[in-house]
Amino acid sequence: LEVLKRDGITHVEPQGKIASLGLTPAEFRQVCKDVGVDLRMLRHQVGENEFHTDTAYKIAGKDLTAVPLGPYKDDPEGWNKLDNDARERIWAGIGEEAQRRLYTEKMRADLLGRKPGQGAAPFDENKDFGRDVNLGMDVCGREGKPFTEEGMKNLEVMFEVVKALAKEQGGKMVYRPHVGEGYSETEKARHEGSKPARGDDNYIDRPAKKGDPASDIGRHNLAHVLDRIQKLADSGAYVPGGDVIIRLGHVTQCTPEQARQMKDLKIIAEVNLTSNLVTGVTPHDPDNPTESRKDRLQNHPLLELMAEGVDVALSTDAHSVMNTTLTKEYRKAENMIKAFTRKDSELTIRHDGKDCTFAQLPPEVQKHFSIQRLHEATQRYRQQIVADDK
């Protein structure tokens, strides 16, 4: 626990894991108190990951050995003769990042059953964990800043890496750029220290408004990513429906026009309903000060993505952090669909350049609105991956 705390991990999930530490619940709480672990945020960071809990015990409770950097890099025997105080002084002398590397190396060595220092190349470690293939790659950029040309070049480089891995493995790979989420102006202010966080799940106190710069940046970034993918498709580097499956994470600020482009490029939209509510990026109506979270959910572009025929994969973003499950996400989506498709519903979505109720949509578009369509899209996505993971 002390080691993980130094490494920035300060919250641990004890439920079901206390026995592996050999502690009673009361003893565990006392240990957490002694080292400053925040028990109010048990679901947040390490969460239900047994690896971290077990590693914390191995490192902090049994032996505080690690691969030495600095003067003992090539002298493991000398390192092992040092007591913990001496090691602490060396760690402090070589800086925080070096400490992070030490802990990470020790964790990997413990988990893989190797001696410290005998780490494998990243892709080899998948085989050590029982995986014969890599499934995909996730790439992210700062949501609060407009994506740059340099960033788009990086995006293209990583696409080529994924494509090469797919060819090497003889199967499909998922390429998942995180884009179009936007950010809450309140969340931005919270990070700048100008106001406290309160309200929705103690995370924000005001969601972004329609037309906020945060929403504009999300659409801007999504446009840049889609344009670059379009160029890859035009050049033949990306083949829609081919060996590289592109899944865009969030796309919360997506426009109907962008949704149509995603449909044409066979891009999967990953939708995180609860996460987008909690972080405040689902825009609300500034003319409706009493708008509830349920009302705000109807502003999410999920329905517009469905209208344009985009394959949607619901996700939790981070189920323990957001306190949700896929079951809850599908229930939310189903409620949105039911509210929109009721005979007396006055809810509208943007389609074909105008606001439309469900009754005003063409029959071929109305067919897109069912929870079964969402399940089928996710099943198609899953089957593509599972087929190459045998």
CSV table of C-alpha atoms in Angstrom, one decimal:
chain,number,residue,atom,x,y,z
A,1,LEU,CA,0.0,0.0,0.0
A,2,GLU,CA,2.8,2.4,0.8
A,3,VAL,CA,4.6,1.6,-2.4
A,4,LEU,CA,1.4,2.1,-4.5
A,5,LYS,CA,0.7,5.3,-2.7
A,6,ARG,CA,4.1,6.7,-3.7
A,7,ASP,CA,3.2,5.7,-7.3
A,8,GLY,CA,0.1,7.8,-7.2
A,9,ILE,CA,-2.4,4.9,-6.5
A,10,THR,CA,-4.1,5.9,-3.3
A,11,HIS,CA,-7.5,4.0,-3.4
A,12,VAL,CA,-7.9,0.3,-2.9
A,13,GLU,CA,-10.9,-2.0,-3.2
A,14,PRO,CA,-10.8,-4.4,-0.2
A,15,GLN,CA,-14.1,-6.3,-0.8
A,16,GLY,CA,-13.4,-9.9,-1.5
A,17,LYS,CA,-9.6,-9.3,-1.5
A,18,ILE,CA,-9.0,-8.8,2.3
A,19,ALA,CA,-8.4,-12.6,2.8
A,20,SER,CA,-5.6,-12.6,0.2
A,21,LEU,CA,-3.8,-10.0,2.4
A,22,GLY,CA,-4.3,-12.1,5.5
A,23,LEU,CA,-6.0,-9.2,7.3
A,24,THR,CA,-9.4,-8.9,9.0
A,25,PRO,CA,-11.5,-6.0,7.7
A,26,ALA,CA,-10.7,-4.0,10.9
A,27,GLU,CA,-7.0,-4.6,10.4
A,28,PHE,CA,-7.3,-3.6,6.7
A,29,ARG,CA,-9.0,-0.3,7.6
A,30,GLN,CA,-6.3,0.4,10.2
A,31,VAL,CA,-3.5,-0.2,7.6
A,32,CYS,CA,-5.3,2.0,5.1
A,33,LYS,CA,-5.6,4.7,7.8
A,34,ASP,CA,-1.9,4.4,8.8
A,35,VAL,CA,-0.7,4.9,5.2
A,36,GLY,CA,-3.3,7.4,4.1
A,37,VAL,CA,-5.4,5.4,1.8
A,38,ASP,CA,-8.8,7.1,1.2
A,39,LEU,CA,-11.5,4.6,2.0
A,40,ARG,CA,-14.2,6.9,0.8
A,41,MET,CA,-13.2,6.2,-2.8
A,42,LEU,CA,-12.9,2.4,-2.8
A,43,ARG,CA,-14.4,2.0,-6.2
A,44,HIS,CA,-12.0,4.5,-7.9
A,45,GLN,CA,-8.5,3.6,-9.2
A,46,VAL,CA,-7.3,0.1,-8.3
A,47,GLY,CA,-10.9,-1.1,-7.9
A,48,GLU,CA,-11.6,-4.7,-8.3
A,49,ASN,CA,-8.1,-5.5,-9.7
A,50,GLU,CA,-6.7,-8.3,-7.6
A,51,PHE,CA,-3.3,-7.9,-9.2
A,52,HIS,CA,-2.7,-4.6,-7.5
A,53,THR,CA,-4.0,-5.7,-4.1
A,54,ASP,CA,-1.8,-8.8,-4.2
A,55,THR,CA,1.2,-6.8,-5.5
A,56,ALA,CA,0.8,-4.3,-2.7
A,57,TYR,CA,1.1,-7.0,-0.2
A,58,LYS,CA,4.1,-8.6,-1.9
A,59,ILE,CA,6.0,-5.4,-2.1
A,60,ALA,CA,5.0,-3.6,1.1
A,61,GLY,CA,4.4,-6.7,3.3
A,62,LYS,CA,7.0,-9.3,2.4
A,63,ASP,CA,10.1,-8.0,0.6
A,64,LEU,CA,10.7,-4.4,-0.7
A,65,THR,CA,13.1,-5.5,-3.4
A,66,ALA,CA,13.1,-4.0,-6.8
A,67,VAL,CA,15.3,-3.7,-9.8
A,68,PRO,CA,17.9,-1.0,-8.9
A,69,LEU,CA,18.8,1.9,-11.1
A,70,GLY,CA,21.6,4.3,-10.5
A,71,PRO,CA,24.7,2.9,-8.8
A,72,TYR,CA,23.3,-0.6,-8.3
A,73,LYS,CA,21.9,-1.1,-11.8
A,74,ASP,CA,24.5,-3.8,-12.6
A,75,ASP,CA,25.0,-5.0,-9.1
A,76,PRO,CA,21.8,-6.9,-8.0
A,77,GLU,CA,23.7,-8.8,-5.3
A,78,GLY,CA,24.9,-5.5,-3.7
A,79,TRP,CA,21.3,-4.1,-4.0
A,80,ASN,CA,19.9,-7.2,-2.2
A,81,LYS,CA,22.3,-6.6,0.7
A,82,LEU,CA,20.9,-3.1,1.4
A,83,ASP,CA,18.3,-2.6,4.0
A,84,ASN,CA,15.0,-0.8,3.2
A,85,ASP,CA,16.2,2.5,4.5
A,86,ALA,CA,19.2,2.5,2.3
A,87,ARG,CA,17.0,1.6,-0.7
A,88,GLU,CA,14.6,4.4,0.1
A,89,ARG,CA,17.5,6.9,0.1
A,90,ILE,CA,18.6,5.6,-3.3
A,91,TRP,CA,15.1,5.8,-4.7
A,92,ALA,CA,14.7,9.4,-3.4
A,93,GLY,CA,18.1,10.3,-5.0
A,94,ILE,CA,17.1,9.1,-8.5
A,95,GLY,CA,13.8,10.8,-8.7
A,96,GLU,CA,10.1,10.0,-8.8
A,97,GLU,CA,10.0,8.7,-12.3
A,98,ALA,CA,12.9,6.3,-11.5
A,99,GLN,CA,10.9,5.1,-8.5
A,100,ARG,CA,7.9,4.5,-10.7
A,101,ARG,CA,10.0,2.4,-13.1
A,102,LEU,CA,11.4,0.4,-10.2
A,103,TYR,CA,7.9,-0.5,-8.8
A,104,THR,CA,6.6,-1.3,-12.3
A,105,GLU,CA,9.5,-3.6,-13.0
A,106,LYS,CA,9.0,-5.4,-9.7
A,107,MET,CA,5.3,-5.8,-10.3
A,108,ARG,CA,5.8,-7.3,-13.7
A,109,ALA,CA,8.5,-9.6,-12.4
A,110,ASP,CA,6.2,-10.8,-9.5
A,111,LEU,CA,3.3,-11.4,-11.8
A,112,LEU,CA,5.2,-13.2,-14.6
A,113,GLY,CA,7.2,-15.3,-12.2
A,114,ARG,CA,10.6,-13.9,-13.2
A,115,LYS,CA,13.5,-12.5,-11.4
A,116,PRO,CA,13.5,-8.7,-11.4
A,117,GLY,CA,15.2,-7.3,-14.4
A,118,GLN,CA,14.1,-10.2,-16.7
A,119,GLY,CA,11.2,-8.3,-18.3
A,120,ALA,CA,9.9,-9.1,-21.7
A,121,ALA,CA,9.1,-6.9,-24.7
A,122,PRO,CA,5.5,-5.5,-24.3
A,123,PHE,CA,3.9,-7.7,-27.0
A,124,ASP,CA,5.6,-10.9,-25.5
A,125,GLU,CA,4.0,-10.2,-22.2
A,126,ASN,CA,0.6,-10.8,-23.8
A,127,LYS,CA,1.7,-14.4,-24.3
A,128,ASP,CA,2.9,-14.6,-20.7
A,129,PHE,CA,-0.7,-13.7,-19.6
A,130,GLY,CA,-2.1,-16.4,-21.8
A,131,ARG,CA,-2.9,-14.3,-24.8
A,132,ASP,CA,-1.7,-15.3,-28.3
A,133,VAL,CA,-2.8,-12.1,-30.0
A,134,ASN,CA,-3.1,-8.4,-29.5
A,135,LEU,CA,-6.7,-7.1,-29.8
A,136,GLY,CA,-6.2,-3.5,-30.4
A,137,MET,CA,-4.7,-0.1,-29.5
A,138,ASP,CA,-6.2,2.9,-27.7
A,139,VAL,CA,-4.9,6.4,-28.5
A,140,CYS,CA,-5.9,9.6,-26.7
A,141,GLY,CA,-5.4,13.3,-27.0
A,142,ARG,CA,-6.3,16.2,-24.7
A,143,GLU,CA,-10.0,16.9,-24.9
A,144,GLY,CA,-9.6,20.5,-23.8
A,145,LYS,CA,-7.3,21.5,-26.7
A,146,PRO,CA,-7.9,21.4,-30.5
A,147,PHE,CA,-6.1,18.5,-32.2
A,148,THR,CA,-3.2,19.6,-34.3
A,149,GLU,CA,-1.7,18.5,-37.6
A,150,GLU,CA,1.2,17.0,-35.6
A,151,GLY,CA,-1.3,15.0,-33.6
A,152,MET,CA,-3.0,13.8,-36.8
A,153,LYS,CA,0.3,12.6,-38.1
A,154,ASN,CA,0.8,10.7,-34.8
A,155,LEU,CA,-2.7,9.2,-35.3
A,156,GLU,CA,-1.8,8.0,-38.7
A,157,VAL,CA,1.5,6.5,-37.6
A,158,MET,CA,-0.3,4.5,-34.9
A,159,PHE,CA,-2.8,3.3,-37.4
A,160,GLU,CA,0.0,1.9,-39.5
A,161,VAL,CA,1.3,0.1,-36.3
A,162,VAL,CA,-2.1,-1.5,-35.8
A,163,LYS,CA,-2.3,-2.4,-39.4
A,164,ALA,CA,1.1,-4.0,-39.4
A,165,LEU,CA,0.2,-6.0,-36.2
A,166,ALA,CA,-3.0,-7.2,-37.8
A,167,LYS,CA,-1.1,-8.4,-40.8
A,168,GLU,CA,1.5,-10.1,-38.6
A,169,GLN,CA,-1.1,-11.9,-36.6
A,170,GLY,CA,-3.3,-12.8,-39.6
A,171,GLY,CA,-6.4,-11.4,-38.0
A,172,LYS,CA,-8.3,-8.2,-37.1
A,173,MET,CA,-7.1,-5.4,-34.8
A,174,VAL,CA,-9.2,-2.6,-33.2
A,175,TYR,CA,-7.9,0.9,-33.5
A,176,ARG,CA,-9.7,3.1,-30.9
A,177,PRO,CA,-9.0,6.9,-31.0
A,178,HIS,CA,-10.6,8.6,-28.0
A,179,VAL,CA,-12.2,11.6,-29.6
A,180,GLY,CA,-15.2,14.0,-29.5
A,181,GLU,CA,-16.0,13.6,-25.8
A,182,GLY,CA,-15.5,17.3,-25.1
A,183,TYR,CA,-15.2,18.6,-21.5
A,184,SER,CA,-17.2,20.5,-18.9
A,185,GLU,CA,-16.4,24.1,-18.4
A,186,THR,CA,-16.9,23.5,-14.7
A,187,GLU,CA,-14.5,20.5,-14.8
A,188,LYS,CA,-11.9,22.8,-16.5
A,189,ALA,CA,-12.4,25.4,-13.7
A,190,ARG,CA,-12.0,22.7,-11.1
A,191,HIS,CA,-8.7,21.6,-12.5
A,192,GLU,CA,-7.6,25.3,-12.5
A,193,GLY,CA,-8.6,25.5,-8.8
A,194,SER,CA,-11.0,28.3,-9.3
A,195,LYS,CA,-14.1,26.5,-7.9
A,196,PRO,CA,-14.8,23.3,-6.0
A,197,ALA,CA,-16.4,20.2,-7.5
A,198,ARG,CA,-19.9,19.3,-6.3
A,199,GLY,CA,-23.2,18.0,-7.6
A,200,ASP,CA,-23.4,15.1,-10.0
A,201,ASP,CA,-21.6,12.3,-8.2
A,202,ASN,CA,-19.3,14.8,-6.6
A,203,TYR,CA,-17.6,15.3,-9.9
A,204,ILE,CA,-19.1,18.4,-11.5
A,205,ASP,CA,-21.6,21.0,-10.5
A,206,ARG,CA,-22.7,22.2,-13.9
A,207,PRO,CA,-22.9,20.4,-17.2
A,208,ALA,CA,-21.7,22.0,-20.4
A,209,LYS,CA,-24.2,24.0,-22.3
A,210,LYS,CA,-25.0,23.6,-26.0
A,211,GLY,CA,-22.7,25.9,-27.9
A,212,ASP,CA,-20.1,26.0,-25.1
A,213,PRO,CA,-16.5,26.1,-26.5
A,214,ALA,CA,-16.0,22.7,-24.9
A,215,SER,CA,-18.6,21.2,-27.3
A,216,ASP,CA,-17.1,23.1,-30.3
A,217,ILE,CA,-13.7,21.6,-29.5
A,218,GLY,CA,-15.1,18.1,-29.3
A,219,ARG,CA,-16.7,18.5,-32.8
A,220,HIS,CA,-13.6,20.1,-34.1
A,221,ASN,CA,-11.4,17.2,-32.9
A,222,LEU,CA,-13.8,14.6,-34.2
A,223,ALA,CA,-13.9,16.3,-37.6
A,224,HIS,CA,-10.1,16.2,-37.8
A,225,VAL,CA,-10.0,12.5,-36.9
A,226,LEU,CA,-12.7,11.7,-39.4
A,227,ASP,CA,-10.9,13.7,-42.1
A,228,ARG,CA,-7.7,11.8,-41.5
A,229,ILE,CA,-9.5,8.4,-41.6
A,230,GLN,CA,-11.2,9.5,-44.8
A,231,LYS,CA,-7.8,10.3,-46.3
A,232,LEU,CA,-6.5,6.9,-45.2
A,233,ALA,CA,-9.5,5.3,-46.9
A,234,ASP,CA,-9.1,7.3,-50.1
A,235,SER,CA,-5.4,6.2,-50.3
A,236,GLY,CA,-6.3,2.6,-49.8
A,237,ALA,CA,-4.4,2.4,-46.5
A,238,TYR,CA,-7.7,1.9,-44.6
A,239,VAL,CA,-10.3,-0.5,-46.0
A,240,PRO,CA,-13.7,-0.1,-44.3
A,241,GLY,CA,-14.6,-3.6,-43.1
A,242,GLY,CA,-11.1,-4.8,-43.4
A,243,ASP,CA,-8.5,-6.0,-41.0
A,244,VAL,CA,-8.4,-2.8,-38.9
A,245,ILE,CA,-11.7,-2.1,-37.0
A,246,ILE,CA,-11.9,1.5,-36.1
A,247,ARG,CA,-13.9,2.3,-32.9
A,248,LEU,CA,-14.2,5.9,-31.8
A,249,GLY,CA,-14.4,6.4,-28.1
A,250,HIS,CA,-17.2,8.7,-26.9
A,251,VAL,CA,-18.1,10.9,-29.9
A,252,THR,CA,-20.4,12.8,-27.5
A,253,GLN,CA,-20.4,16.0,-29.6
A,254,CYS,CA,-21.1,14.2,-32.8
A,255,THR,CA,-23.2,15.9,-35.5
A,256,PRO,CA,-25.6,14.0,-37.8
A,257,GLU,CA,-23.2,14.8,-40.7
A,258,GLN,CA,-20.3,13.3,-38.8
A,259,ALA,CA,-22.5,10.3,-38.0
A,260,ARG,CA,-23.1,9.7,-41.7
A,261,GLN,CA,-19.4,9.9,-42.4
A,262,MET,CA,-18.8,7.3,-39.7
A,263,LYS,CA,-21.5,5.1,-41.3
A,264,ASP,CA,-19.8,5.3,-44.7
A,265,LEU,CA,-16.4,4.5,-43.2
A,266,LYS,CA,-17.8,1.6,-41.2
A,267,ILE,CA,-16.6,3.1,-38.0
A,268,ILE,CA,-18.0,1.9,-34.7
A,269,ALA,CA,-19.3,4.5,-32.2
A,270,GLU,CA,-18.5,3.7,-28.6
A,271,VAL,CA,-21.1,5.4,-26.4
A,272,ASN,CA,-20.7,5.9,-22.7
A,273,LEU,CA,-24.0,7.3,-21.4
A,274,THR,CA,-23.4,7.4,-17.7
A,275,SER,CA,-19.8,8.6,-18.0
A,276,ASN,CA,-20.9,11.5,-20.2
A,277,LEU,CA,-23.5,12.5,-17.7
A,278,VAL,CA,-21.2,12.3,-14.7
A,279,THR,CA,-18.4,14.3,-16.4
A,280,GLY,CA,-20.9,16.9,-17.6
A,281,VAL,CA,-20.1,16.6,-21.3
A,282,THR,CA,-23.6,15.8,-22.4
A,283,PRO,CA,-24.9,19.2,-23.3
A,284,HIS,CA,-28.0,20.6,-21.6
A,285,ASP,CA,-30.5,23.2,-22.8
A,286,PRO,CA,-29.6,26.6,-21.4
A,287,ASP,CA,-33.2,27.7,-21.8
A,288,ASN,CA,-34.4,25.0,-19.4
A,289,PRO,CA,-32.9,25.6,-16.0
A,290,THR,CA,-34.9,22.8,-14.4
A,291,GLU,CA,-33.7,20.2,-16.8
A,292,SER,CA,-33.1,16.8,-15.1
A,293,ARG,CA,-30.3,14.3,-15.8
A,294,LYS,CA,-33.0,12.1,-17.5
A,295,ASP,CA,-33.9,15.0,-19.7
A,296,ARG,CA,-30.3,15.8,-20.4
A,297,LEU,CA,-29.7,12.2,-21.5
A,298,GLN,CA,-32.1,12.8,-24.4
A,299,ASN,CA,-29.6,15.4,-25.7
A,300,HIS,CA,-27.0,12.7,-26.1
A,301,PRO,CA,-26.3,11.9,-29.8
A,302,LEU,CA,-27.0,8.2,-29.4
A,303,LEU,CA,-30.3,8.5,-31.1
A,304,GLU,CA,-28.9,10.5,-34.0
A,305,LEU,CA,-26.1,7.9,-34.4
A,306,MET,CA,-28.8,5.2,-34.6
A,307,ALA,CA,-30.8,7.2,-37.0
A,308,GLU,CA,-27.9,7.4,-39.4
A,309,GLY,CA,-27.3,3.6,-39.1
A,310,VAL,CA,-24.0,3.7,-37.3
A,311,ASP,CA,-23.0,0.6,-35.4
A,312,VAL,CA,-23.0,1.5,-31.7
A,313,ALA,CA,-21.2,-0.3,-28.9
A,314,LEU,CA,-22.3,0.7,-25.5
A,315,SER,CA,-19.6,0.9,-22.8
A,316,THR,CA,-19.1,1.9,-19.2
A,317,ASP,CA,-15.9,3.9,-19.8
A,318,ALA,CA,-14.7,2.7,-16.3
A,319,HIS,CA,-17.4,0.8,-14.5
A,320,SER,CA,-16.0,1.2,-11.0
A,321,VAL,CA,-15.2,4.9,-11.3
A,322,MET,CA,-18.6,5.7,-12.9
A,323,ASN,CA,-20.5,3.2,-10.6
A,324,THR,CA,-22.3,1.6,-13.5
A,325,THR,CA,-22.5,-1.7,-15.4
A,326,LEU,CA,-23.3,-2.6,-19.0
A,327,THR,CA,-26.7,-3.8,-17.9
A,328,LYS,CA,-27.4,-0.3,-16.6
A,329,GLU,CA,-26.1,1.2,-19.8
A,330,TYR,CA,-28.4,-0.9,-22.0
A,331,ARG,CA,-31.3,0.0,-19.7
A,332,LYS,CA,-30.6,3.7,-20.1
A,333,ALA,CA,-30.4,3.3,-23.9
A,334,GLU,CA,-33.6,1.4,-23.9
A,335,ASN,CA,-35.4,4.1,-21.9
A,336,MET,CA,-34.1,6.7,-24.3
A,337,ILE,CA,-35.4,4.7,-27.3
A,338,LYS,CA,-38.8,4.2,-25.6
A,339,ALA,CA,-39.2,7.9,-24.7
A,340,PHE,CA,-38.4,8.9,-28.3
A,341,THR,CA,-40.6,6.3,-30.1
A,342,ARG,CA,-43.8,6.8,-28.0
A,343,LYS,CA,-46.8,7.8,-30.1
A,344,ASP,CA,-47.3,10.9,-28.1
A,345,SER,CA,-43.6,11.8,-27.8
A,346,GLU,CA,-42.6,15.4,-28.8
A,347,LEU,CA,-38.9,14.6,-28.5
A,348,THR,CA,-36.9,15.4,-31.6
A,349,ILE,CA,-33.5,14.5,-33.1
A,350,ARG,CA,-31.7,16.2,-35.9
A,351,HIS,CA,-32.0,14.3,-39.2
A,352,ASP,CA,-31.7,15.4,-42.8
A,353,GLY,CA,-31.1,19.0,-41.9
A,354,LYS,CA,-34.2,19.4,-39.6
A,355,ASP,CA,-35.6,18.6,-36.2
A,356,CYS,CA,-37.8,15.5,-36.4
A,357,THR,CA,-40.0,13.6,-34.0
A,358,PHE,CA,-40.1,9.8,-34.4
A,359,ALA,CA,-43.4,10.0,-36.3
A,360,GLN,CA,-41.8,12.5,-38.8
A,361,LEU,CA,-38.9,10.1,-39.7
A,362,PRO,CA,-39.0,7.9,-42.8
A,363,PRO,CA,-40.1,4.3,-42.1
A,364,GLU,CA,-36.7,3.0,-43.1
A,365,VAL,CA,-35.1,5.2,-40.4
A,366,GLN,CA,-37.7,4.3,-37.8
A,367,LYS,CA,-36.6,0.7,-38.1
A,368,HIS,CA,-33.2,1.6,-36.6
A,369,PHE,CA,-34.7,2.4,-33.2
A,370,SER,CA,-34.8,-0.8,-31.1
A,371,ILE,CA,-32.6,-2.1,-28.3
A,372,GLN,CA,-32.2,-5.2,-30.4
A,373,ARG,CA,-30.4,-3.2,-33.1
A,374,LEU,CA,-27.8,-2.2,-30.4
A,375,HIS,CA,-27.3,-5.8,-29.3
A,376,GLU,CA,-26.9,-6.9,-32.9
A,377,ALA,CA,-24.3,-4.2,-33.6
A,378,THR,CA,-22.3,-5.2,-30.5
A,379,GLN,CA,-22.5,-8.9,-31.3
A,380,ARG,CA,-21.2,-8.2,-34.8
A,381,TYR,CA,-18.3,-6.3,-33.3
A,382,ARG,CA,-17.6,-9.1,-30.8
A,383,GLN,CA,-17.7,-11.8,-33.4
A,384,GLN,CA,-15.1,-10.1,-35.5
A,385,ILE,CA,-12.7,-10.0,-32.5
A,386,VAL,CA,-13.5,-13.4,-31.0
A,387,ALA,CA,-13.1,-15.1,-34.4
A,388,ASP,CA,-9.4,-14.0,-34.4
A,389,ASP,CA,-8.8,-14.7,-30.7
A,390,LYS,CA,-8.7,-18.5,-30.7
